[in-house]
Amino acid sequence: MRKNKSISVLIQLCKRLLPLAALLSLTGCWDSDEVNSLAIVTSAGIDRTKDGAIELILEIVAPQQQQQQSGTGQSSGQKGGKGTTIVRYAIGDTAADAQGRLQWKLPRTIYWGQLQVLVVGEELARDGFREQLDYLVRVNEIRLRVMPFVTHGKALDFFDSHFLLEQTKAGFLQSEAARVFHKPLTLSRLVQRLSSDEDTAVLPFINIPEDRGDRGGEPYIKGYAVFNQGRMVGTLTGNSFLAAKWATNQLKNDVETVNVGNESPARVTYTTLAAKSRLIPIRKNGEWQMNIRIESEINMIQNTSRLPMAEPQNARLLEAAAAEHIREVVTQTVRDTQRMHADIFAFGEAIKRRNPHEWSRLEPQWNRFYPEMDFKVEASVKLRRIGMNSIPLGRQHKERTKP
Amino acid sequence: MVDKGKISRGQLAFMLYSLMAYDGLLLIPKIAGEKAGRDLWLSPVWSHLTGIMMVLAMLRLSRMFPEESIIVYSKRILGKWLGIAAGFIFVFYAFYLTSVILRIYTDFISSVFLENTPTVVISGGIMFLVAYTARGGVEVLGRLAQLFIPATIVVFVILSILTIPEWELSNALPILGKGPIPSLKGATVPFTWFAGYILLGLYYPLLSDKRKVTLFVMTAWFGEMITLAASGLISVFLFGEYTSTLNYPFIEVVRYIALGEFFQHIDALLLAVWLPGTFIELATYHYATVTGIAEWTGLKNYRALSFTLGFLVLVVSYWGITSDIDFERYLATSHIWFDFSVLVFGLLLFLVAWIRSKLGALKYN
């Protein structure tokens, strides 16, 4: 009797505990990953070797490095000059194949979840890297937030390049992009552009200084690499880069100089506080024409001319000169892209938004239509601030009030 | 009814909300996007505006027989033999849908989160809990829905708000660029999912308070529409037409979230929305199967069936289709017809009942 009772209590207890047993299976121990067993990738580079194979370069976080270098002195928290990441590479038929080969050589499992930047070598970019991109958008750990870049020369050169300011290459490129662009380009934007009707894209183009070492300076974003039909067809640098950023609302931290008035010296330097551009497609005589309307507000930072900008009529002069400058460089840049047959400003998209029916007619011949397309740049500039000094330094007060 | 338990109207609304919202959140942007392009967020709106007839028909039908389940009153409407056949259709639908949803759940978890785990552990684990819940009766189910669903809605709203800095509003333009046809085509799949509202026939008699039920059911209907349209719209804002190329657009949306350097990689939060939601959805269907079969066969006690049927569901979810790709194809093709026939069946049942009651040929209690 008593025995029966205790058994039934046991059964009751088992019943109560059963759901907990089910919970255990939900943790999925098969997929458990210890941080200690992972090779955490922060940046990846892909490139093409001379014989057409794919080279994959990974920058992997090396948390132990620090301890090893400090040697016996446990208390010394001194950081090694090499940084906290290591670079490994492998060559394979495809990016995924190279990854597999790299994994053979690595004692830890490659973990893509922390991937932040992707660097594509120029050679592969010119050949088209869309096929290799397929691997990155397929891996389930990789987020579409990864920032893609194209580097001058070989991707491995970038990973070998020397710089001291940031600990990892990924951190370096991220802060570089945040400095140069208003809203840095991500993989999501890139794949959208590559699968759009126009099939054009731009990626930041990194320049690597020839002379490596402390004096040579660090790599920096020099301009845009322009892609057409998945292949890199050219770059936009200098003023064209500025203009391209202007037209795509990406302008940040620019410095420009224009001439105001006829007297010499007449240079006025300013930065842009806010800029906004819009594409307005209009039909003129049955043909599409694009109006690029750019509005910006500027902050004068140096005035070498004799004209005090506190006077409204002089401010208007500067505004007109700055607007003319914008018009000039943007017009030149659009011409350049027309020569490259690459509609990087998404003129097609603008027409599609305005008139989807027309677009379905234009789309098949867009690649021929775009280079011939008429466009007009309208720029309006407002001078918002002139800094802490009202009249040019060294100019007499008398001179200013003279009629 | 075999179950003496009662649920409140709010609990019913939460359960109905779960029938569509969670799978829809995950699958509709992709399925609708294939047809509708950047208008994919409009598809759930169209489907809900047309699907409302199924909801109203089932409500009306339930109100004609407020104390009986669909298994019992279909005999009253169609006569004994046809009625038994109708009961079988209902039970089969509930049973089969449980297995389909279980399969969707397993595929999602194993392809996104637990790649190396044997799939049977994933599906078996959740199915065990579901069977255990259904065994507990409708009150347990109702309270769980009340507990989980509001929390998931809150997390979903927070996730949506966090994506705002990344919105590219112009991605959604032009709206209806190719006319309404593509988005209407995209609406077919979510429309057929309205077959799920046939479960009202089983849950309605279990309500403790039958006043103003329409209001509660309509709230669930509206909530579903907003959830699906919002998840579609956010996907379009972030990824444009590329949305339909992604296998699970909304998980990419959540992965895209990054506020500053530190607040990112919050994919697990989506799981916090999706897992409890799907659990309630599965349990709602499974409970309908269990009590439906008990009533159909005239059993006094339904509890013994729960684990047995749960095991069968598990088996059926693997039956026939082994690859994920084939299953996805099945969902977008044959399964539409299955759901659609059940939808038509529900509407026919209502029409027959309505006509017979107008002729005075229908006997109420």
mmCIF file of N, CA, C and O in Angstrom, chain B residues 236-290:
data_model
loop_
_atom_site.group_PDB
_atom_site.id
_atom_site.type_symbol
_atom_site.label_atom_id
_atom_site.label_comp_id
_atom_site.label_asym_id
_atom_site.label_seq_id
_atom_site.Cartn_x
_atom_site.Cartn_y
_atom_site.Cartn_z
ATOM 1 N N VAL B 236 10.679 46.679 -47.223
ATOM 2 C CA VAL B 236 10.861 47.435 -48.465
ATOM 3 C C VAL B 236 11.701 48.687 -48.202
ATOM 4 O O VAL B 236 12.594 49.029 -48.986
ATOM 5 N N PHE B 237 11.433 49.358 -47.097
ATOM 6 C CA PHE B 237 12.218 50.553 -46.777
ATOM 7 C C PHE B 237 13.698 50.224 -46.684
ATOM 8 O O PHE B 237 14.548 51.014 -47.065
ATOM 9 N N LEU B 238 14.013 49.053 -46.164
ATOM 10 C CA LEU B 238 15.420 48.707 -45.989
ATOM 11 C C LEU B 238 16.040 48.086 -47.232
ATOM 12 O O LEU B 238 17.157 48.427 -47.597
ATOM 13 N N PHE B 239 15.300 47.199 -47.878
ATOM 14 C CA PHE B 239 15.938 46.415 -48.939
ATOM 15 C C PHE B 239 15.318 46.604 -50.317
ATOM 16 O O PHE B 239 15.776 45.983 -51.262
ATOM 17 N N GLY B 240 14.293 47.410 -50.437
ATOM 18 C CA GLY B 240 13.683 47.643 -51.746
ATOM 19 C C GLY B 240 13.207 46.357 -52.385
ATOM 20 O O GLY B 240 12.704 45.458 -51.710
ATOM 21 N N GLU B 241 13.422 46.268 -53.694
ATOM 22 C CA GLU B 241 12.933 45.084 -54.395
ATOM 23 C C GLU B 241 13.755 43.847 -54.072
ATOM 24 O O GLU B 241 13.368 42.732 -54.401
ATOM 25 N N TYR B 242 14.897 44.064 -53.447
ATOM 26 C CA TYR B 242 15.760 42.941 -53.092
ATOM 27 C C TYR B 242 15.100 42.061 -52.027
ATOM 28 O O TYR B 242 15.502 40.914 -51.851
ATOM 29 N N THR B 243 14.082 42.597 -51.353
ATOM 30 C CA THR B 243 13.389 41.863 -50.294
ATOM 31 C C THR B 243 12.994 40.458 -50.707
ATOM 32 O O THR B 243 13.215 39.499 -49.966
ATOM 33 N N SER B 244 12.423 40.337 -51.905
ATOM 34 C CA SER B 244 11.872 39.034 -52.284
ATOM 35 C C SER B 244 12.968 38.028 -52.602
ATOM 36 O O SER B 244 12.703 36.841 -52.699
ATOM 37 N N THR B 245 14.218 38.491 -52.746
ATOM 38 C CA THR B 245 15.327 37.560 -52.976
ATOM 39 C C THR B 245 15.808 36.949 -51.667
ATOM 40 O O THR B 245 16.423 35.891 -51.659
ATOM 41 N N LEU B 246 15.547 37.640 -50.572
ATOM 42 C CA LEU B 246 15.985 37.142 -49.269
ATOM 43 C C LEU B 246 15.049 36.034 -48.815
ATOM 44 O O LEU B 246 13.837 36.130 -49.005
ATOM 45 N N ASN B 247 15.615 35.014 -48.195
ATOM 46 C CA ASN B 247 14.763 33.900 -47.790
ATOM 47 C C ASN B 247 13.878 34.255 -46.606
ATOM 48 O O ASN B 247 12.713 33.868 -46.547
ATOM 49 N N TYR B 248 14.442 34.978 -45.637
ATOM 50 C CA TYR B 248 13.641 35.438 -44.507
ATOM 51 C C TYR B 248 13.898 36.936 -44.337
ATOM 52 O O TYR B 248 14.761 37.332 -43.556
ATOM 53 N N PRO B 249 13.161 37.771 -45.075
ATOM 54 C CA PRO B 249 13.481 39.197 -45.077
ATOM 55 C C PRO B 249 13.507 39.814 -43.679
ATOM 56 O O PRO B 249 14.388 40.601 -43.369
ATOM 57 N N PHE B 250 12.554 39.414 -42.828
ATOM 58 C CA PHE B 250 12.456 40.159 -41.573
ATOM 59 C C PHE B 250 13.621 39.867 -40.630
ATOM 60 O O PHE B 250 14.003 40.734 -39.839
ATOM 61 N N ILE B 251 14.212 38.696 -40.750
ATOM 62 C CA ILE B 251 15.373 38.424 -39.900
ATOM 63 C C ILE B 251 16.540 39.314 -40.344
ATOM 64 O O ILE B 251 17.313 39.809 -39.525
ATOM 65 N N GLU B 252 16.626 39.574 -41.650
ATOM 66 C CA GLU B 252 17.679 40.481 -42.126
ATOM 67 C C GLU B 252 17.411 41.900 -41.650
ATOM 68 O O GLU B 252 18.338 42.650 -41.347
ATOM 69 N N VAL B 253 16.119 42.249 -41.595
ATOM 70 C CA VAL B 253 15.757 43.574 -41.083
ATOM 71 C C VAL B 253 16.265 43.733 -39.659
ATOM 72 O O VAL B 253 16.918 44.724 -39.316
ATOM 73 N N VAL B 254 15.998 42.734 -38.837
ATOM 74 C CA VAL B 254 16.396 42.834 -37.435
ATOM 75 C C VAL B 254 17.920 42.827 -37.308
ATOM 76 O O VAL B 254 18.485 43.551 -36.491
ATOM 77 N N ARG B 255 18.578 42.043 -38.159
ATOM 78 C CA ARG B 255 20.036 42.019 -38.111
ATOM 79 C C ARG B 255 20.633 43.339 -38.529
ATOM 80 O O ARG B 255 21.760 43.657 -38.191
ATOM 81 N N TYR B 256 19.895 44.086 -39.326
ATOM 82 C CA TYR B 256 20.417 45.348 -39.843
ATOM 83 C C TYR B 256 20.452 46.422 -38.760
ATOM 84 O O TYR B 256 21.162 47.410 -38.883
ATOM 85 N N ILE B 257 19.676 46.206 -37.713
ATOM 86 C CA ILE B 257 19.584 47.224 -36.657
ATOM 87 C C ILE B 257 20.943 47.415 -36.005
ATOM 88 O O ILE B 257 21.610 46.464 -35.636
ATOM 89 N N ALA B 258 21.355 48.674 -35.886
ATOM 90 C CA ALA B 258 22.569 48.976 -35.141
ATOM 91 C C ALA B 258 22.448 50.401 -34.649
ATOM 92 O O ALA B 258 22.363 51.337 -35.430
ATOM 93 N N LEU B 259 22.351 50.548 -33.351
ATOM 94 C CA LEU B 259 22.357 51.884 -32.778
ATOM 95 C C LEU B 259 23.709 52.071 -32.112
ATOM 96 O O LEU B 259 24.012 51.426 -31.115
ATOM 97 N N GLY B 260 24.504 52.925 -32.692
ATOM 98 C CA GLY B 260 25.833 53.122 -32.137
ATOM 99 C C GLY B 260 26.666 51.865 -32.274
ATOM 100 O O GLY B 260 26.348 50.963 -33.035
ATOM 101 N N GLU B 261 27.745 51.814 -31.541
ATOM 102 C CA GLU B 261 28.666 50.692 -31.662
ATOM 103 C C GLU B 261 28.169 49.479 -30.879
ATOM 104 O O GLU B 261 28.499 48.351 -31.196
ATOM 105 N N PHE B 262 27.396 49.735 -29.845
ATOM 106 C CA PHE B 262 27.142 48.663 -28.878
ATOM 107 C C PHE B 262 25.812 47.973 -29.086
ATOM 108 O O PHE B 262 25.669 46.810 -28.763
ATOM 109 N N PHE B 263 24.806 48.663 -29.643
ATOM 110 C CA PHE B 263 23.478 48.055 -29.709
ATOM 111 C C PHE B 263 23.253 47.421 -31.066
ATOM 112 O O PHE B 263 22.652 48.014 -31.951
ATOM 113 N N GLN B 264 23.793 46.233 -31.266
ATOM 114 C CA GLN B 264 23.570 45.513 -32.509
ATOM 115 C C GLN B 264 23.584 44.013 -32.228
ATOM 116 O O GLN B 264 23.694 43.604 -31.089
ATOM 117 N N HIS B 265 23.435 43.238 -33.296
ATOM 118 C CA HIS B 265 23.329 41.786 -33.142
ATOM 119 C C HIS B 265 22.186 41.401 -32.208
ATOM 120 O O HIS B 265 22.389 40.695 -31.228
ATOM 121 N N ILE B 266 21.005 41.889 -32.520
ATOM 122 C CA ILE B 266 19.884 41.589 -31.635
ATOM 123 C C ILE B 266 18.915 40.628 -32.306
ATOM 124 O O ILE B 266 17.728 40.671 -32.061
ATOM 125 N N ASP B 267 19.462 39.740 -33.139
ATOM 126 C CA ASP B 267 18.610 38.759 -33.842
ATOM 127 C C ASP B 267 17.766 37.951 -32.864
ATOM 128 O O ASP B 267 16.650 37.564 -33.159
ATOM 129 N N ALA B 268 18.341 37.708 -31.687
ATOM 130 C CA ALA B 268 17.653 36.848 -30.733
ATOM 131 C C ALA B 268 16.321 37.460 -30.309
ATOM 132 O O ALA B 268 15.394 36.742 -29.959
ATOM 133 N N LEU B 269 16.218 38.795 -30.398
ATOM 134 C CA LEU B 269 14.956 39.432 -30.027
ATOM 135 C C LEU B 269 13.838 39.021 -30.972
ATOM 136 O O LEU B 269 12.686 38.901 -30.564
ATOM 137 N N LEU B 270 14.188 38.804 -32.243
ATOM 138 C CA LEU B 270 13.152 38.376 -33.179
ATOM 139 C C LEU B 270 12.639 37.001 -32.775
ATOM 140 O O LEU B 270 11.455 36.705 -32.874
ATOM 141 N N LEU B 271 13.565 36.188 -32.302
ATOM 142 C CA LEU B 271 13.174 34.863 -31.846
ATOM 143 C C LEU B 271 12.225 34.984 -30.657
ATOM 144 O O LEU B 271 11.296 34.203 -30.507
ATOM 145 N N ALA B 272 12.450 36.007 -29.829
ATOM 146 C CA ALA B 272 11.579 36.234 -28.687
ATOM 147 C C ALA B 272 10.177 36.621 -29.139
ATOM 148 O O ALA B 272 9.206 36.412 -28.429
ATOM 149 N N VAL B 273 10.062 37.210 -30.321
ATOM 150 C CA VAL B 273 8.738 37.503 -30.868
ATOM 151 C C VAL B 273 8.165 36.233 -31.472
ATOM 152 O O VAL B 273 7.023 35.861 -31.246
ATOM 153 N N TRP B 274 9.008 35.577 -32.238
ATOM 154 C CA TRP B 274 8.514 34.581 -33.152
ATOM 155 C C TRP B 274 8.228 33.259 -32.467
ATOM 156 O O TRP B 274 7.249 32.582 -32.763
ATOM 157 N N LEU B 275 9.079 32.889 -31.521
ATOM 158 C CA LEU B 275 8.940 31.584 -30.901
ATOM 159 C C LEU B 275 7.668 31.448 -30.072
ATOM 160 O O LEU B 275 6.894 30.515 -30.302
ATOM 161 N N PRO B 276 7.387 32.366 -29.144
ATOM 162 C CA PRO B 276 6.134 32.235 -28.387
ATOM 163 C C PRO B 276 4.920 32.341 -29.297
ATOM 164 O O PRO B 276 3.941 31.627 -29.107
ATOM 165 N N GLY B 277 5.007 33.211 -30.305
ATOM 166 C CA GLY B 277 3.886 33.388 -31.224
ATOM 167 C C GLY B 277 3.573 32.103 -31.959
ATOM 168 O O GLY B 277 2.418 31.660 -32.024
ATOM 169 N N THR B 278 4.605 31.476 -32.509
ATOM 170 C CA THR B 278 4.388 30.231 -33.241
ATOM 171 C C THR B 278 3.938 29.121 -32.313
ATOM 172 O O THR B 278 3.146 28.268 -32.696
ATOM 173 N N PHE B 279 4.442 29.161 -31.105
ATOM 174 C CA PHE B 279 4.014 28.168 -30.118
ATOM 175 C C PHE B 279 2.508 28.248 -29.890
ATOM 176 O O PHE B 279 1.805 27.229 -29.911
ATOM 177 N N ILE B 280 1.999 29.470 -29.714
ATOM 178 C CA ILE B 280 0.556 29.641 -29.516
ATOM 179 C C ILE B 280 -0.204 29.206 -30.765
ATOM 180 O O ILE B 280 -1.246 28.535 -30.696
ATOM 181 N N GLU B 281 0.347 29.547 -31.925
ATOM 182 C CA GLU B 281 -0.304 29.181 -33.179
ATOM 183 C C GLU B 281 -0.423 27.655 -33.289
ATOM 184 O O GLU B 281 -1.503 27.116 -33.569
ATOM 185 N N LEU B 282 0.686 26.975 -33.027
ATOM 186 C CA LEU B 282 0.692 25.513 -33.085
ATOM 187 C C LEU B 282 -0.296 24.929 -32.087
ATOM 188 O O LEU B 282 -1.072 24.027 -32.409
ATOM 189 N N ALA B 283 -0.271 25.482 -30.874
ATOM 190 C CA ALA B 283 -1.142 24.937 -29.831
ATOM 191 C C ALA B 283 -2.608 25.156 -30.180
ATOM 192 O O ALA B 283 -3.449 24.298 -29.925
ATOM 193 N N THR B 284 -2.907 26.314 -30.796
ATOM 194 C CA THR B 284 -4.285 26.593 -31.179
ATOM 195 C C THR B 284 -4.775 25.571 -32.195
ATOM 196 O O THR B 284 -5.883 25.044 -32.087
ATOM 197 N N TYR B 285 -3.941 25.293 -33.186
ATOM 198 C CA TYR B 285 -4.321 24.301 -34.182
ATOM 199 C C TYR B 285 -4.392 22.899 -33.570
ATOM 200 O O TYR B 285 -5.302 22.130 -33.842
ATOM 201 N N HIS B 286 -3.393 22.595 -32.742
ATOM 202 C CA HIS B 286 -3.329 21.240 -32.207
ATOM 203 C C HIS B 286 -4.499 20.960 -31.268
ATOM 204 O O HIS B 286 -5.094 19.883 -31.303
ATOM 205 N N TYR B 287 -4.841 21.951 -30.462
ATOM 206 C CA TYR B 287 -5.977 21.776 -29.561
ATOM 207 C C TYR B 287 -7.252 21.534 -30.375
ATOM 208 O O TYR B 287 -8.090 20.696 -30.016
ATOM 209 N N ALA B 288 -7.380 22.274 -31.490
ATOM 210 C CA ALA B 288 -8.554 22.098 -32.347
ATOM 211 C C ALA B 288 -8.585 20.673 -32.909
ATOM 212 O O ALA B 288 -9.650 20.045 -32.966
ATOM 213 N N THR B 289 -7.424 20.157 -33.298
ATOM 214 C CA THR B 289 -7.371 18.780 -33.796
ATOM 215 C C THR B 289 -7.822 17.802 -32.722
ATOM 216 O O THR B 289 -8.673 16.934 -32.957
ATOM 217 N N VAL B 290 -7.233 17.958 -31.528
ATOM 218 C CA VAL B 290 -7.461 16.993 -30.459
ATOM 219 C C VAL B 290 -8.925 16.958 -30.045
ATOM 220 O O VAL B 290 -9.571 15.904 -30.049
#
